[in-house]
Structures are given as C-alpha cells and as structure tokens.
C-alpha positions as YAML, in Angstrom:
chain: A
units: angstrom
residues:
- id: 1
  name: MET
  ca: [0.00, 0.00, 0.00]
- id: 2
  name: SER
  ca: [1.46, 3.35, -1.04]
- id: 3
  name: ASP
  ca: [1.94, 6.11, 1.54]
- id: 4
  name: THR
  ca: [-0.42, 8.99, 0.85]
- id: 5
  name: SER
  ca: [0.08, 10.82, 4.16]
- id: 6
  name: PHE
  ca: [1.78, 13.72, 2.34]
- id: 7
  name: ILE
  ca: [-1.51, 14.25, 0.47]
- id: 8
  name: GLN
  ca: [-3.58, 14.95, 3.59]
- id: 9
  name: PRO
  ca: [-2.59, 18.63, 4.04]
- id: 10
  name: GLN
  ca: [-3.42, 19.26, 0.36]
- id: 11
  name: LEU
  ca: [-6.75, 17.45, 0.77]
- id: 12
  name: GLN
  ca: [-7.71, 19.51, 3.80]
- id: 13
  name: SER
  ca: [-6.72, 22.70, 1.98]
- id: 14
  name: ALA
  ca: [-8.89, 21.77, -1.00]
- id: 15
  name: ILE
  ca: [-11.82, 20.97, 1.29]
- id: 16
  name: GLY
  ca: [-11.35, 24.36, 2.94]
- id: 17
  name: LEU
  ca: [-11.60, 26.08, -0.44]
- id: 18
  name: LEU
  ca: [-14.90, 24.27, -1.03]
- id: 19
  name: GLN
  ca: [-16.24, 25.31, 2.35]
- id: 20
  name: ASN
  ca: [-15.30, 28.93, 1.65]
- id: 21
  name: GLY
  ca: [-17.07, 28.88, -1.69]
- id: 22
  name: LYS
  ca: [-13.89, 29.28, -3.77]
- id: 23
  name: MET
  ca: [-15.03, 26.75, -6.35]
- id: 24
  name: GLN
  ca: [-12.56, 27.37, -9.17]
- id: 25
  name: GLN
  ca: [-9.61, 27.23, -6.79]
- id: 26
  name: ALA
  ca: [-11.06, 24.12, -5.19]
- id: 27
  name: ARG
  ca: [-11.48, 22.52, -8.60]
- id: 28
  name: ASN
  ca: [-7.86, 23.20, -9.47]
- id: 29
  name: ALA
  ca: [-6.68, 21.83, -6.12]
- id: 30
  name: PHE
  ca: [-8.73, 18.65, -6.37]
- id: 31
  name: ASP
  ca: [-7.69, 18.16, -10.00]
- id: 32
  name: THR
  ca: [-4.05, 18.21, -8.90]
- id: 33
  name: LEU
  ca: [-4.80, 15.76, -6.07]
- id: 34
  name: CYS
  ca: [-6.57, 13.37, -8.43]
- id: 35
  name: HIS
  ca: [-3.50, 13.22, -10.66]
- id: 36
  name: GLN
  ca: [-1.16, 12.76, -7.68]
- id: 37
  name: ALA
  ca: [-3.29, 10.15, -5.89]
- id: 38
  name: PRO
  ca: [-5.84, 8.70, -8.35]
- id: 39
  name: GLN
  ca: [-6.86, 6.06, -5.78]
- id: 40
  name: LEU
  ca: [-8.11, 8.76, -3.38]
- id: 41
  name: THR
  ca: [-11.89, 8.74, -3.79]
- id: 42
  name: GLN
  ca: [-12.27, 11.81, -1.55]
- id: 43
  name: ALA
  ca: [-10.34, 13.82, -4.12]
- id: 44
  name: TRP
  ca: [-12.55, 12.64, -6.98]
- id: 45
  name: PHE
  ca: [-15.64, 13.40, -4.94]
- id: 46
  name: GLY
  ca: [-14.32, 16.87, -4.19]
- id: 47
  name: LEU
  ca: [-13.52, 17.48, -7.85]
- id: 48
  name: ALA
  ca: [-16.99, 16.29, -8.85]
- id: 49
  name: TYR
  ca: [-18.64, 18.60, -6.32]
- id: 50
  name: ALA
  ca: [-16.58, 21.64, -7.35]
- id: 51
  name: CYS
  ca: [-17.33, 21.03, -11.04]
- id: 52
  name: SER
  ca: [-21.03, 20.69, -10.23]
- id: 53
  name: GLN
  ca: [-21.05, 23.99, -8.36]
- id: 54
  name: LEU
  ca: [-19.42, 25.57, -11.41]
- id: 55
  name: GLN
  ca: [-22.21, 23.96, -13.52]
- id: 56
  name: ASP
  ca: [-19.69, 21.95, -15.52]
- id: 57
  name: TYR
  ca: [-21.79, 18.81, -15.34]
- id: 58
  name: PRO
  ca: [-19.91, 16.71, -17.93]
- id: 59
  name: ALA
  ca: [-16.73, 17.23, -15.90]
- id: 60
  name: SER
  ca: [-18.58, 16.45, -12.68]
- id: 61
  name: ILE
  ca: [-19.94, 13.22, -14.17]
- id: 62
  name: ALA
  ca: [-16.48, 12.23, -15.42]
- id: 63
  name: ALA
  ca: [-15.03, 12.79, -11.93]
- id: 64
  name: ILE
  ca: [-17.70, 10.80, -10.09]
- id: 65
  name: ASP
  ca: [-17.28, 7.95, -12.59]
- id: 66
  name: ASN
  ca: [-13.81, 7.44, -11.11]
- id: 67
  name: VAL
  ca: [-15.42, 6.83, -7.72]
- id: 68
  name: ILE
  ca: [-18.02, 4.44, -9.12]
- id: 69
  name: GLN
  ca: [-15.35, 2.52, -11.04]
- id: 70
  name: ARG
  ca: [-13.52, 1.84, -7.77]
- id: 71
  name: GLU
  ca: [-16.61, 1.49, -5.59]
- id: 72
  name: PRO
  ca: [-19.56, 0.31, -7.76]
- id: 73
  name: LYS
  ca: [-21.81, -0.03, -4.68]
- id: 74
  name: ASN
  ca: [-21.13, 3.46, -3.33]
- id: 75
  name: VAL
  ca: [-24.71, 4.69, -2.89]
- id: 76
  name: LYS
  ca: [-23.69, 8.31, -2.37]
- id: 77
  name: ALA
  ca: [-21.72, 8.28, -5.63]
- id: 78
  name: LEU
  ca: [-24.60, 6.67, -7.56]
- id: 79
  name: ILE
  ca: [-27.04, 9.32, -6.32]
- id: 80
  name: PHE
  ca: [-24.55, 12.09, -7.02]
- id: 81
  name: LYS
  ca: [-24.08, 10.89, -10.60]
- id: 82
  name: ALA
  ca: [-27.83, 10.60, -11.07]
- id: 83
  name: ASP
  ca: [-28.24, 14.19, -9.87]
- id: 84
  name: GLN
  ca: [-25.57, 15.43, -12.26]
- id: 85
  name: LEU
  ca: [-27.21, 13.64, -15.17]
- id: 86
  name: VAL
  ca: [-30.50, 15.35, -14.30]
- id: 87
  name: TYR
  ca: [-28.77, 18.73, -14.23]
- id: 88
  name: ASN
  ca: [-27.25, 17.86, -17.61]
- id: 89
  name: ASP
  ca: [-30.71, 17.10, -19.09]
- id: 90
  name: GLN
  ca: [-30.11, 13.32, -19.15]
- id: 91
  name: GLU
  ca: [-32.99, 12.22, -16.94]
- id: 92
  name: ARG
  ca: [-33.50, 8.88, -18.65]
- id: 93
  name: MET
  ca: [-29.91, 7.86, -17.98]
- id: 94
  name: ALA
  ca: [-30.11, 9.28, -14.45]
- id: 95
  name: LEU
  ca: [-32.98, 6.94, -13.63]
- id: 96
  name: ALA
  ca: [-30.74, 3.87, -13.97]
- id: 97
  name: PHE
  ca: [-28.36, 5.21, -11.31]
- id: 98
  name: TYR
  ca: [-31.18, 6.20, -8.96]
- id: 99
  name: GLU
  ca: [-32.55, 2.67, -9.43]
- id: 100
  name: GLY
  ca: [-29.14, 1.25, -8.56]
- id: 101
  name: ALA
  ca: [-29.09, 3.25, -5.31]
- id: 102
  name: LEU
  ca: [-32.65, 2.18, -4.48]
- id: 103
  name: GLN
  ca: [-31.73, -1.45, -5.06]
- id: 104
  name: LEU
  ca: [-28.66, -1.27, -2.84]
- id: 105
  name: THR
  ca: [-30.53, 0.41, 0.03]
- id: 106
  name: ALA
  ca: [-33.64, -1.77, -0.07]
- id: 107
  name: ASN
  ca: [-34.72, -2.72, 3.48]
- id: 108
  name: GLN
  ca: [-31.89, -0.69, 5.04]
- id: 109
  name: GLN
  ca: [-32.73, 1.28, 8.16]
- id: 110
  name: ASN
  ca: [-31.36, 4.55, 9.60]
- id: 111
  name: LEU
  ca: [-30.01, 5.91, 6.34]
- id: 112
  name: PRO
  ca: [-28.42, 9.38, 6.45]
- id: 113
  name: ASP
  ca: [-30.79, 12.23, 5.59]
- id: 114
  name: GLU
  ca: [-28.69, 13.11, 2.53]
- id: 115
  name: ILE
  ca: [-29.17, 9.58, 1.15]
- id: 116
  name: LYS
  ca: [-32.89, 9.61, 1.97]
- id: 117
  name: ARG
  ca: [-33.37, 12.84, 0.05]
- id: 118
  name: GLY
  ca: [-31.50, 11.42, -2.94]
- id: 119
  name: LEU
  ca: [-33.59, 8.24, -2.92]
- id: 120
  name: LYS
  ca: [-36.74, 10.38, -2.75]
- id: 121
  name: ARG
  ca: [-35.61, 12.22, -5.89]
- id: 122
  name: GLY
  ca: [-35.08, 8.87, -7.55]
- id: 123
  name: LEU
  ca: [-38.55, 7.64, -6.62]
- id: 124
  name: ALA
  ca: [-40.09, 10.84, -7.98]
- id: 125
  name: LEU
  ca: [-38.25, 10.42, -11.29]
- id: 126
  name: ARG
  ca: [-39.28, 6.77, -11.48]
- id: 127
  name: GLU
  ca: [-42.93, 7.73, -10.93]
- id: 128
  name: LYS
  ca: [-42.69, 10.37, -13.66]
- id: 129
  name: TYR
  ca: [-41.30, 7.96, -16.24]
- id: 130
  name: ASP
  ca: [-43.63, 5.13, -15.20]
- id: 131
  name: SER
  ca: [-46.57, 7.43, -15.85]
- id: 132
  name: GLU
  ca: [-45.20, 8.59, -19.22]
- id: 133
  name: TYR
  ca: [-44.36, 5.03, -20.20]
- id: 134
  name: SER
  ca: [-47.79, 3.60, -19.36]
- id: 135
  name: SER
  ca: [-49.60, 6.48, -21.08]
- id: 136
  name: TYR
  ca: [-47.48, 6.09, -24.22]
- id: 137
  name: LEU
  ca: [-47.95, 2.32, -24.45]
- id: 138
  name: LEU
  ca: [-51.69, 2.47, -23.81]
- id: 139
  name: ASN
  ca: [-52.15, 5.20, -26.41]
- id: 140
  name: ALA
  ca: [-50.05, 3.27, -28.97]
- id: 141
  name: LEU
  ca: [-52.08, 0.11, -28.42]
- id: 142
  name: GLN
  ca: [-55.41, 1.94, -28.58]
- id: 143
  name: LYS
  ca: [-54.42, 3.44, -31.93]
- id: 144
  name: LYS
  ca: [-54.00, -0.13, -33.17]
- id: 145
  name: GLY
  ca: [-57.47, -1.07, -31.96]
- id: 146
  name: TYR
  ca: [-56.82, -2.34, -28.44]
- id: 147
  name: GLN
  ca: [-59.84, -2.24, -26.10]
- id: 148
  name: ARG
  ca: [-59.51, -3.47, -22.57]
- id: 149
  name: GLY
  ca: [-61.70, -6.49, -21.84]
- id: 150
  name: LYS
  ca: [-62.38, -7.25, -25.51]
- id: 151
  name: VAL
  ca: [-59.70, -9.69, -26.64]
- id: 152
  name: SER
  ca: [-57.57, -11.17, -23.88]
- id: 153
  name: GLN
  ca: [-57.97, -10.91, -20.13]
- id: 154
  name: ARG
  ca: [-54.44, -12.24, -19.77]
- id: 155
  name: PHE
  ca: [-53.07, -9.41, -21.93]
- id: 156
  name: ASP
  ca: [-55.06, -6.87, -19.88]
- id: 157
  name: GLU
  ca: [-53.48, -8.28, -16.73]
- id: 158
  name: ALA
  ca: [-50.09, -8.22, -18.42]
- id: 159
  name: LEU
  ca: [-50.44, -4.47, -18.99]
- id: 160
  name: ASP
  ca: [-51.41, -3.99, -15.34]
- id: 161
  name: ILE
  ca: [-48.27, -5.83, -14.33]
- id: 162
  name: SER
  ca: [-46.16, -3.85, -16.82]
- id: 163
  name: PHE
  ca: [-47.57, -0.61, -15.35]
- id: 164
  name: GLY
  ca: [-46.79, -1.73, -11.79]
- id: 165
  name: LYS
  ca: [-50.42, -2.28, -10.76]
- id: 166
  name: LYS
  ca: [-50.04, -6.02, -10.13]
- id: 167
  name: GLU
  ca: [-47.23, -8.29, -8.99]
- id: 168
  name: ILE
  ca: [-45.31, -11.12, -10.67]
- id: 169
  name: PHE
  ca: [-45.23, -14.51, -9.03]
- id: 170
  name: LEU
  ca: [-43.02, -17.53, -9.76]
- id: 171
  name: GLN
  ca: [-41.79, -16.61, -13.23]
- id: 172
  name: GLN
  ca: [-39.58, -13.53, -12.97]
- id: 173
  name: PRO
  ca: [-38.77, -12.01, -16.38]
- id: 174
  name: THR
  ca: [-36.88, -8.73, -16.17]
- id: 175
  name: ARG
  ca: [-38.80, -6.86, -18.89]
- id: 176
  name: PHE
  ca: [-42.37, -8.07, -19.44]
- id: 177
  name: TYR
  ca: [-44.63, -10.57, -17.66]
- id: 178
  name: PHE
  ca: [-47.63, -12.28, -19.24]
- id: 179
  name: PRO
  ca: [-49.96, -13.94, -16.70]
- id: 180
  name: GLY
  ca: [-51.68, -17.29, -16.89]
- id: 181
  name: LEU
  ca: [-48.90, -19.20, -18.63]
- id: 182
  name: PRO
  ca: [-47.86, -22.58, -17.21]
- id: 183
  name: GLN
  ca: [-45.04, -22.45, -14.69]
- id: 184
  name: ARG
  ca: [-42.86, -24.97, -16.50]
- id: 185
  name: ALA
  ca: [-39.09, -24.96, -16.38]
- id: 186
  name: PHE
  ca: [-38.53, -27.32, -19.35]
- id: 187
  name: TYR
  ca: [-40.71, -28.38, -22.27]
- id: 188
  name: GLU
  ca: [-40.36, -31.77, -23.90]
- id: 189
  name: ARG
  ca: [-38.95, -32.22, -27.41]
- id: 190
  name: SER
  ca: [-41.95, -34.32, -28.42]
- id: 191
  name: GLU
  ca: [-44.18, -31.25, -28.03]
- id: 192
  name: PHE
  ca: [-42.51, -29.59, -31.04]
- id: 193
  name: PRO
  ca: [-42.71, -31.82, -34.16]
- id: 194
  name: TRP
  ca: [-40.49, -29.46, -36.20]
- id: 195
  name: LEU
  ca: [-37.55, -30.25, -33.88]
- id: 196
  name: ASN
  ca: [-36.96, -33.62, -35.57]
- id: 197
  name: ALA
  ca: [-35.84, -31.98, -38.82]
- id: 198
  name: LEU
  ca: [-33.55, -29.56, -36.98]
- id: 199
  name: GLU
  ca: [-31.95, -32.25, -34.82]
- id: 200
  name: ALA
  ca: [-31.34, -34.40, -37.91]
- id: 201
  name: LYS
  ca: [-29.13, -31.63, -39.31]
- id: 202
  name: THR
  ca: [-26.87, -31.54, -36.23]
- id: 203
  name: PRO
  ca: [-23.87, -33.24, -37.95]
- id: 204
  name: GLN
  ca: [-23.97, -30.72, -40.82]
- id: 205
  name: ILE
  ca: [-24.43, -27.81, -38.42]
- id: 206
  name: LYS
  ca: [-21.48, -29.06, -36.39]
- id: 207
  name: SER
  ca: [-19.32, -29.28, -39.50]
- id: 208
  name: GLU
  ca: [-20.09, -25.65, -40.39]
- id: 209
  name: LEU
  ca: [-19.41, -24.56, -36.83]
- id: 210
  name: GLN
  ca: [-16.07, -26.36, -36.70]
- id: 211
  name: THR
  ca: [-15.02, -24.69, -39.96]
- id: 212
  name: MET
  ca: [-15.93, -21.32, -38.47]
- id: 213
  name: LEU
  ca: [-13.97, -22.06, -35.29]
- id: 214
  name: THR
  ca: [-10.80, -22.81, -37.25]
- id: 215
  name: GLY
  ca: [-10.93, -19.43, -39.01]
- id: 216
  name: SER
  ca: [-10.75, -15.88, -37.70]
- id: 217
  name: GLU
  ca: [-12.61, -15.14, -34.48]
- id: 218
  name: GLN
  ca: [-16.32, -14.74, -35.22]
- id: 219
  name: PHE
  ca: [-17.50, -14.67, -31.61]
- id: 220
  name: SER
  ca: [-18.06, -11.62, -29.40]
- id: 221
  name: PRO
  ca: [-18.76, -11.41, -25.65]
- id: 222
  name: TYR
  ca: [-22.33, -12.42, -24.86]
- id: 223
  name: LEU
  ca: [-22.39, -9.93, -21.98]
- id: 224
  name: GLU
  ca: [-20.91, -6.48, -22.48]
- id: 225
  name: ARG
  ca: [-20.58, -3.83, -19.81]
- id: 226
  name: GLY
  ca: [-22.91, -0.90, -20.52]
- id: 227
  name: ASN
  ca: [-21.66, 2.66, -20.11]
- id: 228
  name: ASN
  ca: [-25.09, 4.06, -19.35]
- id: 229
  name: GLU
  ca: [-26.07, 1.98, -16.37]
- id: 230
  name: PRO
  ca: [-24.52, 1.08, -13.01]
- id: 231
  name: ASN
  ca: [-22.70, -2.24, -13.07]
- id: 232
  name: PHE
  ca: [-22.61, -4.51, -10.04]
- id: 233
  name: VAL
  ca: [-21.09, -7.56, -11.75]
- id: 234
  name: GLN
  ca: [-17.70, -6.25, -12.85]
- id: 235
  name: HIS
  ca: [-16.00, -9.10, -11.01]
- id: 236
  name: LEU
  ca: [-17.69, -11.78, -13.12]
- id: 237
  name: ASP
  ca: [-15.42, -13.49, -15.63]
- id: 238
  name: ILE
  ca: [-18.13, -13.59, -18.32]
- id: 239
  name: VAL
  ca: [-18.46, -9.81, -18.82]
- id: 240
  name: ASP
  ca: [-16.59, -8.18, -21.71]
- id: 241
  name: ASN
  ca: [-14.65, -11.33, -22.58]
- id: 242
  name: LEU
  ca: [-14.99, -14.51, -24.60]
- id: 243
  name: ASN
  ca: [-15.56, -16.93, -21.71]
- id: 244
  name: TRP
  ca: [-19.23, -16.77, -22.70]
- id: 245
  name: SER
  ca: [-19.50, -15.65, -26.29]
- id: 246
  name: ALA
  ca: [-21.86, -15.52, -29.25]
- id: 247
  name: ALA
  ca: [-21.83, -15.68, -33.04]
- id: 248
  name: TYR
  ca: [-25.19, -14.28, -34.13]
- id: 249
  name: PHE
  ca: [-27.29, -15.33, -37.10]
- id: 250
  name: TRP
  ca: [-30.12, -13.08, -35.92]
- id: 251
  name: HIS
  ca: [-29.42, -10.33, -33.39]
- id: 252
  name: TYR
  ca: [-32.50, -8.48, -32.16]
- id: 253
  name: GLY
  ca: [-34.24, -9.07, -35.46]
- id: 254
  name: THR
  ca: [-31.28, -8.25, -37.73]
- id: 255
  name: LEU
  ca: [-29.66, -10.96, -39.87]
- id: 256
  name: ASP
  ca: [-25.87, -11.13, -39.93]
- id: 257
  name: ASP
  ca: [-25.23, -11.90, -43.59]
- id: 258
  name: ALA
  ca: [-21.57, -12.82, -43.01]
- id: 259
  name: ILE
  ca: [-22.42, -15.55, -40.49]
- id: 260
  name: ALA
  ca: [-25.35, -16.74, -42.61]
- id: 261
  name: GLN
  ca: [-23.12, -17.09, -45.67]
- id: 262
  name: GLN
  ca: [-20.49, -19.05, -43.71]
- id: 263
  name: CYS
  ca: [-23.14, -21.44, -42.35]
- id: 264
  name: PRO
  ca: [-25.78, -21.84, -45.09]
- id: 265
  name: ILE
  ca: [-27.08, -25.20, -43.86]
- id: 266
  name: THR
  ca: [-27.56, -23.84, -40.35]
- id: 267
  name: LYS
  ca: [-29.27, -20.74, -41.74]
- id: 268
  name: ARG
  ca: [-31.67, -22.87, -43.81]
- id: 269
  name: ALA
  ca: [-32.38, -25.03, -40.77]
- id: 270
  name: LEU
  ca: [-33.26, -21.91, -38.76]
- id: 271
  name: ASP
  ca: [-35.53, -20.77, -41.60]
- id: 272
  name: GLU
  ca: [-37.66, -23.86, -40.92]
- id: 273
  name: VAL
  ca: [-37.98, -23.01, -37.22]
- id: 274
  name: PRO
  ca: [-41.01, -20.94, -36.06]
- id: 275
  name: LEU
  ca: [-38.91, -17.95, -35.02]
- id: 276
  name: PRO
  ca: [-40.83, -14.88, -33.78]
- id: 277
  name: PHE
  ca: [-40.32, -11.78, -35.92]
- id: 278
  name: ILE
  ca: [-40.72, -8.47, -34.05]
- id: 279
  name: SER
  ca: [-39.00, -5.41, -35.51]
- id: 280
  name: GLY
  ca: [-35.87, -4.54, -33.54]
- id: 281
  name: GLN
  ca: [-36.54, -7.33, -31.03]
- id: 282
  name: THR
  ca: [-36.51, -10.83, -32.42]
- id: 283
  name: PRO
  ca: [-35.56, -13.31, -33.65]
- id: 284
  name: ILE
  ca: [-32.41, -14.02, -31.68]
- id: 285
  name: ALA
  ca: [-30.43, -16.99, -33.01]
- id: 286
  name: LEU
  ca: [-26.77, -17.67, -32.33]
- id: 287
  name: PHE
  ca: [-24.02, -20.11, -31.57]
- id: 288
  name: SER
  ca: [-23.47, -19.78, -27.81]
- id: 289
  name: LYS
  ca: [-19.99, -20.84, -26.67]
- id: 290
  name: LEU
  ca: [-19.06, -21.51, -23.06]
- id: 291
  name: LYS
  ca: [-15.37, -22.06, -22.42]
- id: 292
  name: ALA
  ca: [-13.95, -24.76, -20.18]
- id: 293
  name: GLY
  ca: [-14.41, -24.25, -16.46]
- id: 294
  name: ILE
  ca: [-16.82, -21.32, -16.83]
- id: 295
  name: LYS
  ca: [-20.09, -20.87, -14.95]
- id: 296
  name: ILE
  ca: [-22.99, -18.60, -15.90]
- id: 297
  name: PRO
  ca: [-24.52, -17.42, -12.60]
- id: 298
  name: PRO
  ca: [-28.26, -17.59, -11.79]
- id: 299
  name: HIS
  ca: [-30.32, -15.02, -13.69]
- id: 300
  name: HIS
  ca: [-33.70, -14.38, -15.32]
- id: 301
  name: GLY
  ca: [-34.56, -13.67, -18.95]
- id: 302
  name: LEU
  ca: [-36.40, -10.66, -20.33]
- id: 303
  name: LEU
  ca: [-39.80, -12.15, -21.23]
- id: 304
  name: ASN
  ca: [-41.96, -15.10, -20.27]
- id: 305
  name: THR
  ca: [-43.76, -15.03, -23.62]
- id: 306
  name: ARG
  ca: [-40.94, -16.92, -25.29]
- id: 307
  name: LEU
  ca: [-39.05, -20.15, -24.84]
- id: 308
  name: ILE
  ca: [-35.33, -20.61, -25.35]
- id: 309
  name: CYS
  ca: [-34.11, -23.58, -27.39]
- id: 310
  name: HIS
  ca: [-30.65, -25.12, -27.13]
- id: 311
  name: LEU
  ca: [-29.52, -27.47, -29.85]
- id: 312
  name: PRO
  ca: [-26.27, -28.90, -28.43]
- id: 313
  name: VAL
  ca: [-23.65, -29.00, -31.18]
- id: 314
  name: ILE
  ca: [-20.34, -29.49, -29.35]
- id: 315
  name: VAL
  ca: [-20.66, -31.20, -25.96]
- id: 316
  name: PRO
  ca: [-17.50, -32.49, -24.22]
- id: 317
  name: GLU
  ca: [-17.70, -35.40, -21.81]
- id: 318
  name: ASN
  ca: [-18.70, -34.45, -18.27]
- id: 319
  name: CYS
  ca: [-19.48, -31.01, -19.62]
- id: 320
  name: GLY
  ca: [-21.91, -29.82, -17.00]
- id: 321
  name: ALA
  ca: [-25.55, -28.91, -17.06]
- id: 322
  name: LEU
  ca: [-28.32, -26.35, -17.36]
- id: 323
  name: ARG
  ca: [-30.44, -25.68, -14.27]
- id: 324
  name: VAL
  ca: [-33.84, -24.05, -14.69]
- id: 325
  name: GLY
  ca: [-35.72, -23.60, -11.42]
- id: 326
  name: ASN
  ca: [-35.47, -26.89, -9.57]
- id: 327
  name: GLN
  ca: [-34.73, -28.97, -12.65]
- id: 328
  name: THR
  ca: [-31.26, -29.74, -14.01]
- id: 329
  name: ARG
  ca: [-30.60, -31.33, -17.39]
- id: 330
  name: THR
  ca: [-27.40, -32.18, -19.21]
- id: 331
  name: TRP
  ca: [-26.68, -31.40, -22.83]
- id: 332
  name: GLN
  ca: [-26.60, -34.26, -25.33]
- id: 333
  name: GLU
  ca: [-25.34, -33.57, -28.83]
- id: 334
  name: GLY
  ca: [-28.26, -33.28, -31.23]
- id: 335
  name: LYS
  ca: [-30.95, -33.44, -28.52]
- id: 336
  name: ALA
  ca: [-32.64, -30.08, -28.01]
- id: 337
  name: LEU
  ca: [-33.47, -28.53, -24.65]
- id: 338
  name: ILE
  ca: [-36.43, -26.12, -24.53]
- id: 339
  name: PHE
  ca: [-36.92, -24.01, -21.41]
- id: 340
  name: ASP
  ca: [-38.54, -20.92, -19.94]
- id: 341
  name: ASP
  ca: [-35.69, -18.48, -19.27]
- id: 342
  name: SER
  ca: [-37.89, -16.19, -17.18]
- id: 343
  name: VAL
  ca: [-37.44, -18.82, -14.45]
- id: 344
  name: GLU
  ca: [-34.13, -18.50, -12.61]
- id: 345
  name: HIS
  ca: [-31.52, -20.50, -14.49]
- id: 346
  name: GLU
  ca: [-27.78, -21.08, -14.61]
- id: 347
  name: ALA
  ca: [-25.31, -23.16, -16.61]
- id: 348
  name: TRP
  ca: [-21.78, -24.45, -16.21]
- id: 349
  name: ASN
  ca: [-19.06, -26.20, -18.17]
- id: 350
  name: ASN
  ca: [-16.91, -28.34, -15.89]
- id: 351
  name: SER
  ca: [-14.98, -29.98, -18.72]
- id: 352
  name: ASN
  ca: [-11.60, -29.06, -20.18]
- id: 353
  name: GLU
  ca: [-13.09, -28.12, -23.56]
- id: 354
  name: GLU
  ca: [-15.56, -25.56, -24.85]
- id: 355
  name: ARG
  ca: [-19.28, -26.25, -25.17]
- id: 356
  name: VAL
  ca: [-21.32, -24.79, -28.04]
- id: 357
  name: VAL
  ca: [-25.09, -24.80, -28.54]
- id: 358
  name: LEU
  ca: [-27.25, -23.32, -31.27]
- id: 359
  name: LEU
  ca: [-29.55, -21.01, -29.30]
- id: 360
  name: PHE
  ca: [-32.76, -19.41, -30.53]
- id: 361
  name: ASP
  ca: [-36.11, -18.20, -29.19]
- id: 362
  name: ILE
  ca: [-39.67, -19.20, -30.10]
- id: 363
  name: TRP
  ca: [-43.14, -18.12, -29.00]
- id: 364
  name: ARG
  ca: [-44.70, -19.84, -26.00]
- id: 365
  name: PRO
  ca: [-47.10, -22.36, -27.55]
- id: 366
  name: GLU
  ca: [-49.91, -21.42, -25.13]
- id: 367
  name: LEU
  ca: [-50.28, -17.91, -26.57]
- id: 368
  name: THR
  ca: [-53.11, -17.30, -29.02]
- id: 369
  name: GLU
  ca: [-52.53, -15.56, -32.33]
- id: 370
  name: ASP
  ca: [-54.35, -12.50, -30.97]
- id: 371
  name: GLU
  ca: [-52.11, -12.45, -27.89]
- id: 372
  name: ARG
  ca: [-48.97, -12.77, -30.01]
- id: 373
  name: ARG
  ca: [-50.16, -9.83, -32.12]
- id: 374
  name: LEU
  ca: [-50.86, -7.73, -29.02]
- id: 375
  name: ILE
  ca: [-47.48, -8.56, -27.50]
- id: 376
  name: THR
  ca: [-45.79, -7.73, -30.80]
- id: 377
  name: ASP
  ca: [-47.56, -4.36, -30.98]
- id: 378
  name: MET
  ca: [-46.59, -3.59, -27.39]
- id: 379
  name: LEU
  ca: [-42.91, -4.51, -27.81]
- id: 380
  name: VAL
  ca: [-42.71, -2.38, -30.98]
- id: 381
  name: ALA
  ca: [-44.18, 0.51, -28.98]
- id: 382
  name: VAL
  ca: [-41.59, -0.06, -26.24]
- id: 383
  name: GLU
  ca: [-38.81, 0.15, -28.82]
- id: 384
  name: GLU
  ca: [-40.30, 3.32, -30.34]
- id: 385
  name: TYR
  ca: [-40.50, 4.91, -26.90]
- id: 386
  name: SER
  ca: [-36.87, 4.04, -26.13]
- id: 387
  name: GLU
  ca: [-35.70, 5.50, -29.43]
- id: 388
  name: GLN
  ca: [-37.38, 8.82, -28.58]
- id: 389
  name: GLN
  ca: [-35.45, 9.21, -25.31]
...
C-alpha cells in the first residue's frame, strides 16, 4: 500500500476552499490531487462537487465515474451521478443510477438524511417515467385497436403488471410478464414436431461450426458492460470477454449476412424453425460458446412469452448442465433442450473443452394468435418509446 500521508494537508486545503465557496480554486486543487493520488476517492468526490457547483456537469460526471469505477456499490456516488445527469438534461440515464441506489438500500434502516433525500428524488423520477411510459404504451395500443376487456384478459393483466399495478409470481422475467402461462421450467422435445428436422441436421451444423472455429474469431462477448447503467457484476469473468460468447445469425431481429453465408445449412435449418419476428426485437439466433471451467450465474430472462431452445452441437464429456428452477438437465449432442428463461436458471461447463449450442427463441405455444399480435404491438411501442429518449 502506497503512503499517501503527504496528500492529507493538500486534501484539507482543497476541502477548505470548497467550504469557503472558492469553487474554481477548489477545482484546481482537487484536480491536482486526483493526478497525484488517483486512488483517493475523496479527491474525486471533491472534484466532482466543485465542477457541479461551477455547472460543468460533464466534468462532474467524469469525476464521479472514477469513484463508481472503484466502488460500484457506493450509494452516495450513484445518487450524485444521477443528480448530475438530471442537471445535464439526461434524466433517462439518471434513472438507472437512482434505481441502482434504491436497489442497494432496499430494506436498510437509519439511512443518512442526505441519502434519503437522494432516494426520494429517484422515486419521484421513477414515478414520472412510469406514468409517461404507461400512457405512451396504452395510447399506442389503442391506436391499433386495443380495447380493454375485448380480446384477452391475460393481456389486460399483463399491462397492469407492466404498469406496476399487479405483482409477478413464480416466473420472474426482467422486462415483461404475461400472466396465466404454465409455470414450466422445461418443455419436452416431443411437443414440437419441427424439432426432428432440426436435430437431424446436427452433424452438418457441427461441420459448419467447426469450420468457423478454425478461421478468424467470429464470436463476441455475450455480456458487455454498458456505459449508461450502473454495473454490479464487474467481477464476473463472463463480462466483456470470450468466456461466454456468441456468433449471431439473428441479433435483435437483424440478420448477420456474413455468419449466414459461412453457415448456409444452419441458416436454412433456422428458416424452418417458427422464429418470432418483431421489428428490432426478435428473432435471436446464435451459436453460444461456453469455455472450459466457466459458470454462468443464476439469472432471469427478459420475457416469459418466449421459450429458449438449445440445440447442443459441441458437448464435451462431463461437460456440466443447465439448471432451470429446480430442474437440471445435461446437454446431449443433437438433442434439443427447450426451457422458460424467465425462471431463474444457470449453466456451467466443468470440462476441459468448450461447449457450443445453437440457441434461438420461439413463442410460448400457449399464446393465441391475438395475444402474439398484441405482444408484438406492445414490444414495438416499447422500442419506439426508447428511441425517442
């Protein structure tokens, strides 16, 4: 540990300048300290505060980011950044940091008044955007002919849940919940007759994959750290690296022509699968690669209106398994697994070789055509709303 005792007199002097309202001098002093002792979070906090008082909010945000990078669970820093984003007319981005602070302080007692006031600002901003969001979605659906109580009681309840009027039980998707669907972790292959044709092509799909793997790297990290939201999983070895990686055929509804051309048999096989097509959303179809010794921690998917399909293509011996809820199943080459990813699930590869599955999503079979249309209209409206922010 380096000795920073010589910094203390300079730190106290800089704090004194803040207290006396000499903001430009304080900014200069803290800026010097941050270069001399970049590990000193007090200096970055001081610099952020001085810049904020001078209404240089981009500089204030940049300074507080240095605190959050070192201390991602620093509630005071998260609230401070959220405040600065609001001052800088970036309310939508600010909401993510307020939400992070609210999450970290849930059920905590005796919080400092400063923190309580910050959390109250976050709750107010959340309420504002929840109201705007629900009004926008309802208006968009009504323009397309939606009338509550006319088509699907389950969809009506789904909107209530999306608007925060009702709770989710058992299934826990992170984006949208549709009520009344069976609480099933896995579905059986025999329930999907089209799977036979896909599974029969496994040897050819594997051959195309192996050719791809011997060429230039076509895979990218499955999980990438976002710059516009607080990150509490920086320590995980599957973020921003190729331990868990993907080569996409379809990525949020967009076809990757290069991958499709390299793997024409696989692409044609996917064309025969009942993929859901929602502009800017789905289908999602990819080779998912998990390196040796890597574990994907428990998590929930975005929606419970879809199922995720794994066609195992490369499965080493003693590879590991996929757990969904209370059920655990192993991968067998050419034998598909179909599961509800809105139920907590995790996967691991205990072998000394990489595991690769062809992963894609399909509609839940219990949804009616009317319900699928309504869900499609709603998700398109969600995307339109996000693009306007």
